[in-house]
Short mmCIF file of C-alpha atoms in Angstrom, two decimals:
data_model
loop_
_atom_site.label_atom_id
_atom_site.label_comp_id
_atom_site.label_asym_id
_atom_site.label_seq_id
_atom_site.Cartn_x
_atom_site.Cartn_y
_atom_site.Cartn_z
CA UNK A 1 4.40 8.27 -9.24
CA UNK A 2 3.08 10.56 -11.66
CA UNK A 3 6.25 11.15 -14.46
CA UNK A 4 6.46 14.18 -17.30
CA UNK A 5 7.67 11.34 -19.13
CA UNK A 6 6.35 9.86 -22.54
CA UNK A 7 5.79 6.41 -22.75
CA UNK A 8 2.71 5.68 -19.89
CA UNK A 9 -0.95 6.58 -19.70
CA UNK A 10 -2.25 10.19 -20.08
CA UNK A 11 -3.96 11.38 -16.69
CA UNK A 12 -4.60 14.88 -16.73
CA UNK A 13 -1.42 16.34 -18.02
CA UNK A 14 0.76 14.04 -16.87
CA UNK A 15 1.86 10.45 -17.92
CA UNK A 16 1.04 7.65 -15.26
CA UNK A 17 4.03 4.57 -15.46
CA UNK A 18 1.85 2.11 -14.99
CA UNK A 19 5.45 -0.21 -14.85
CA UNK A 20 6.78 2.28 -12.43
CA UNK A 21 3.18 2.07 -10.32
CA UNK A 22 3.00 -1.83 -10.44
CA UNK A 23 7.19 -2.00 -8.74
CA UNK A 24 6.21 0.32 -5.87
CA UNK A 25 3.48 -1.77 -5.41
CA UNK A 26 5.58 -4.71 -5.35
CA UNK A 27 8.50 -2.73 -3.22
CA UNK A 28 6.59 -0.65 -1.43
CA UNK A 29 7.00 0.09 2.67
CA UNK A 30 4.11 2.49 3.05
CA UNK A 31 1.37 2.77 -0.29
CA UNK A 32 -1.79 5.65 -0.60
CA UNK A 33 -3.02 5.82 -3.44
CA UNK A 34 -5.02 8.53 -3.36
CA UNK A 35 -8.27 9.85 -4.93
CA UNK A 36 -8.96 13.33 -5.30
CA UNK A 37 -12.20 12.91 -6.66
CA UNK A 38 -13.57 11.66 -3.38
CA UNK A 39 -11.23 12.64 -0.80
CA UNK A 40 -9.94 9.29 0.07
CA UNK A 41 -6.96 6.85 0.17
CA UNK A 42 -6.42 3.60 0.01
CA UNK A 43 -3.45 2.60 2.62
CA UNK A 44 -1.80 0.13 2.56
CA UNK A 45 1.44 -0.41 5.32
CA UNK A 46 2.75 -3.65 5.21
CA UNK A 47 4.99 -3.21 7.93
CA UNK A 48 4.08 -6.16 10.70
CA UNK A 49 5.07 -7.37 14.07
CA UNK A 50 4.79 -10.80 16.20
CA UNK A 51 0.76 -9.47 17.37
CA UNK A 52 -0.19 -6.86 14.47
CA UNK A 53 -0.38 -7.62 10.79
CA UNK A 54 -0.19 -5.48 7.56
CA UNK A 55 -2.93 -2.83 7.22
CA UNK A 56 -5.14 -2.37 4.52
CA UNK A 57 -7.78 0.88 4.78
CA UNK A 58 -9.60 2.94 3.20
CA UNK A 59 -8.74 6.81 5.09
CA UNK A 60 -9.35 10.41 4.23
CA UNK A 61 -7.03 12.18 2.28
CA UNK A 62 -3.96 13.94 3.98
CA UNK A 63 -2.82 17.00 2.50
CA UNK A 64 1.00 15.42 2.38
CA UNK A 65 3.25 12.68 2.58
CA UNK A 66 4.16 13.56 5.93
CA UNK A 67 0.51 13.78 7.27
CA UNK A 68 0.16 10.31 6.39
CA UNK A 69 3.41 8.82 8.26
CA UNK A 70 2.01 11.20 11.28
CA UNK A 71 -1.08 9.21 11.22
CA UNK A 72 0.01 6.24 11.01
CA UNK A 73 2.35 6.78 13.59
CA UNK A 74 -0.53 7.16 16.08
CA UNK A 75 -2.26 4.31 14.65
CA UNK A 76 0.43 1.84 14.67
CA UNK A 77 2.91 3.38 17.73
CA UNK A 78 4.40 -0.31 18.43
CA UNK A 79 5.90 -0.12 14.75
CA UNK A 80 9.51 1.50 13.43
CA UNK A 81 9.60 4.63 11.57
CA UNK A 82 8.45 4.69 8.34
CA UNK A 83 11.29 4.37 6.35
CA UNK A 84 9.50 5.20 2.92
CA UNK A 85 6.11 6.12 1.37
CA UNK A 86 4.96 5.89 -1.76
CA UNK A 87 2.15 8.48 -2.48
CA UNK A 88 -0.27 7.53 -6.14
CA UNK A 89 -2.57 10.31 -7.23
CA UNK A 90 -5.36 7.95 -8.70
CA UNK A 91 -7.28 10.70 -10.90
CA UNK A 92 -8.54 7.77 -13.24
CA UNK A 93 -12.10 5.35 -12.33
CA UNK A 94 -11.67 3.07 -9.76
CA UNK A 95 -12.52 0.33 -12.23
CA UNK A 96 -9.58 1.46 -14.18
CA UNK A 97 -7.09 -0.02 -11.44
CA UNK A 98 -8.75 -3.57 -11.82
CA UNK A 99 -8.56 -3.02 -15.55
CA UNK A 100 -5.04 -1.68 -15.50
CA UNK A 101 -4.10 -4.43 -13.39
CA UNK A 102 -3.17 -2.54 -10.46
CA UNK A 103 -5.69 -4.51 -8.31
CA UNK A 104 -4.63 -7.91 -9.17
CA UNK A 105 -1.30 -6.69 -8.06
CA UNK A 106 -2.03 -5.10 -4.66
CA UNK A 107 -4.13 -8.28 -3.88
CA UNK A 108 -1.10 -10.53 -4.74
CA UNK A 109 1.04 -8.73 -2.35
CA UNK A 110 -1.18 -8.87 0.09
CA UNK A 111 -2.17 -12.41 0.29
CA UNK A 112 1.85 -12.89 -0.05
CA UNK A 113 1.88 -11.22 3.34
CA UNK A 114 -0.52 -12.57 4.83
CA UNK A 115 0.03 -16.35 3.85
CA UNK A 116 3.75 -15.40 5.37
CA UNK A 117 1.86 -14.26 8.57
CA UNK A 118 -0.09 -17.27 8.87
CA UNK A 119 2.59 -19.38 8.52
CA UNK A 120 4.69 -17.88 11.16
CA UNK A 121 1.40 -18.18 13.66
CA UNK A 122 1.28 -21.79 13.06
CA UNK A 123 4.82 -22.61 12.82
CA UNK A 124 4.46 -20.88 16.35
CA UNK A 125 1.72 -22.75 17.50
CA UNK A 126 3.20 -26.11 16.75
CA UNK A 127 6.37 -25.30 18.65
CA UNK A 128 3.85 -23.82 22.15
CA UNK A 129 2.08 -27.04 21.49
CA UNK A 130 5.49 -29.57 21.07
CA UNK A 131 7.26 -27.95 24.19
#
């Protein structure tokens, strides 16, 4: 997510897309944004089944892409390969991805996911209930 290319945010000696960030957050699989500065990640896998949601954690950092799918593999084993994850080195504040915007948008998805969830649990419900 990090781009050589003119036109976004200067983080280190890169330029951050912060359009290109914000539509793999919105297209996303398999998100970790990760930050060096304290050896963390925020996950997020919205994959989700009939009993298990989307997943939403804080995790060490993984030395690669691959690492990550590998864990989450053995945290999630009832769920489909990974088909694609998308891997933001966050060198910037925390604060900076609520000012950027970046938070708003990663809570939006979310509750998208979840409302859709709930809905389906419900719609479920009723039907157990009817029958």
């Amino acid at each position: 997510m990090i781009d050589a290319n003119p036109g976004g945010i200067v983080d280190g000696h890169f330029f951050l897309d912060i359009n290109k960030v914000m539509e793999s957050l919105e297209k996303g699989e398999v998100i970790s944004i990760s930050f060096p500065r304290f050896n963390k990640a925020l996950v997020i896998d919205t994959r989700q089944n009939n009993s298990t949601g989307p997943l939403m954690m804080i995790s060490q950092a993984v030395r690669s892409p691959r690492e990550r799918v590998r864990a989450l593999r053995r945290m999630r084993p009832g769920f489909p390969k990974v088909n694609m994850i998308t891997v933001i080195p966050w060198a910037k504040s925390v604060e900076s991805l609520v000012s950027m915007g970046i938070w708003d948008k990663i809570l939006s998805r979310w509750k998208k996911r979840f409302i859709l969830k709930m809905k389906a649990k419900v719609k479920r419900f009723c039907e157990i209930c009817i029958n």
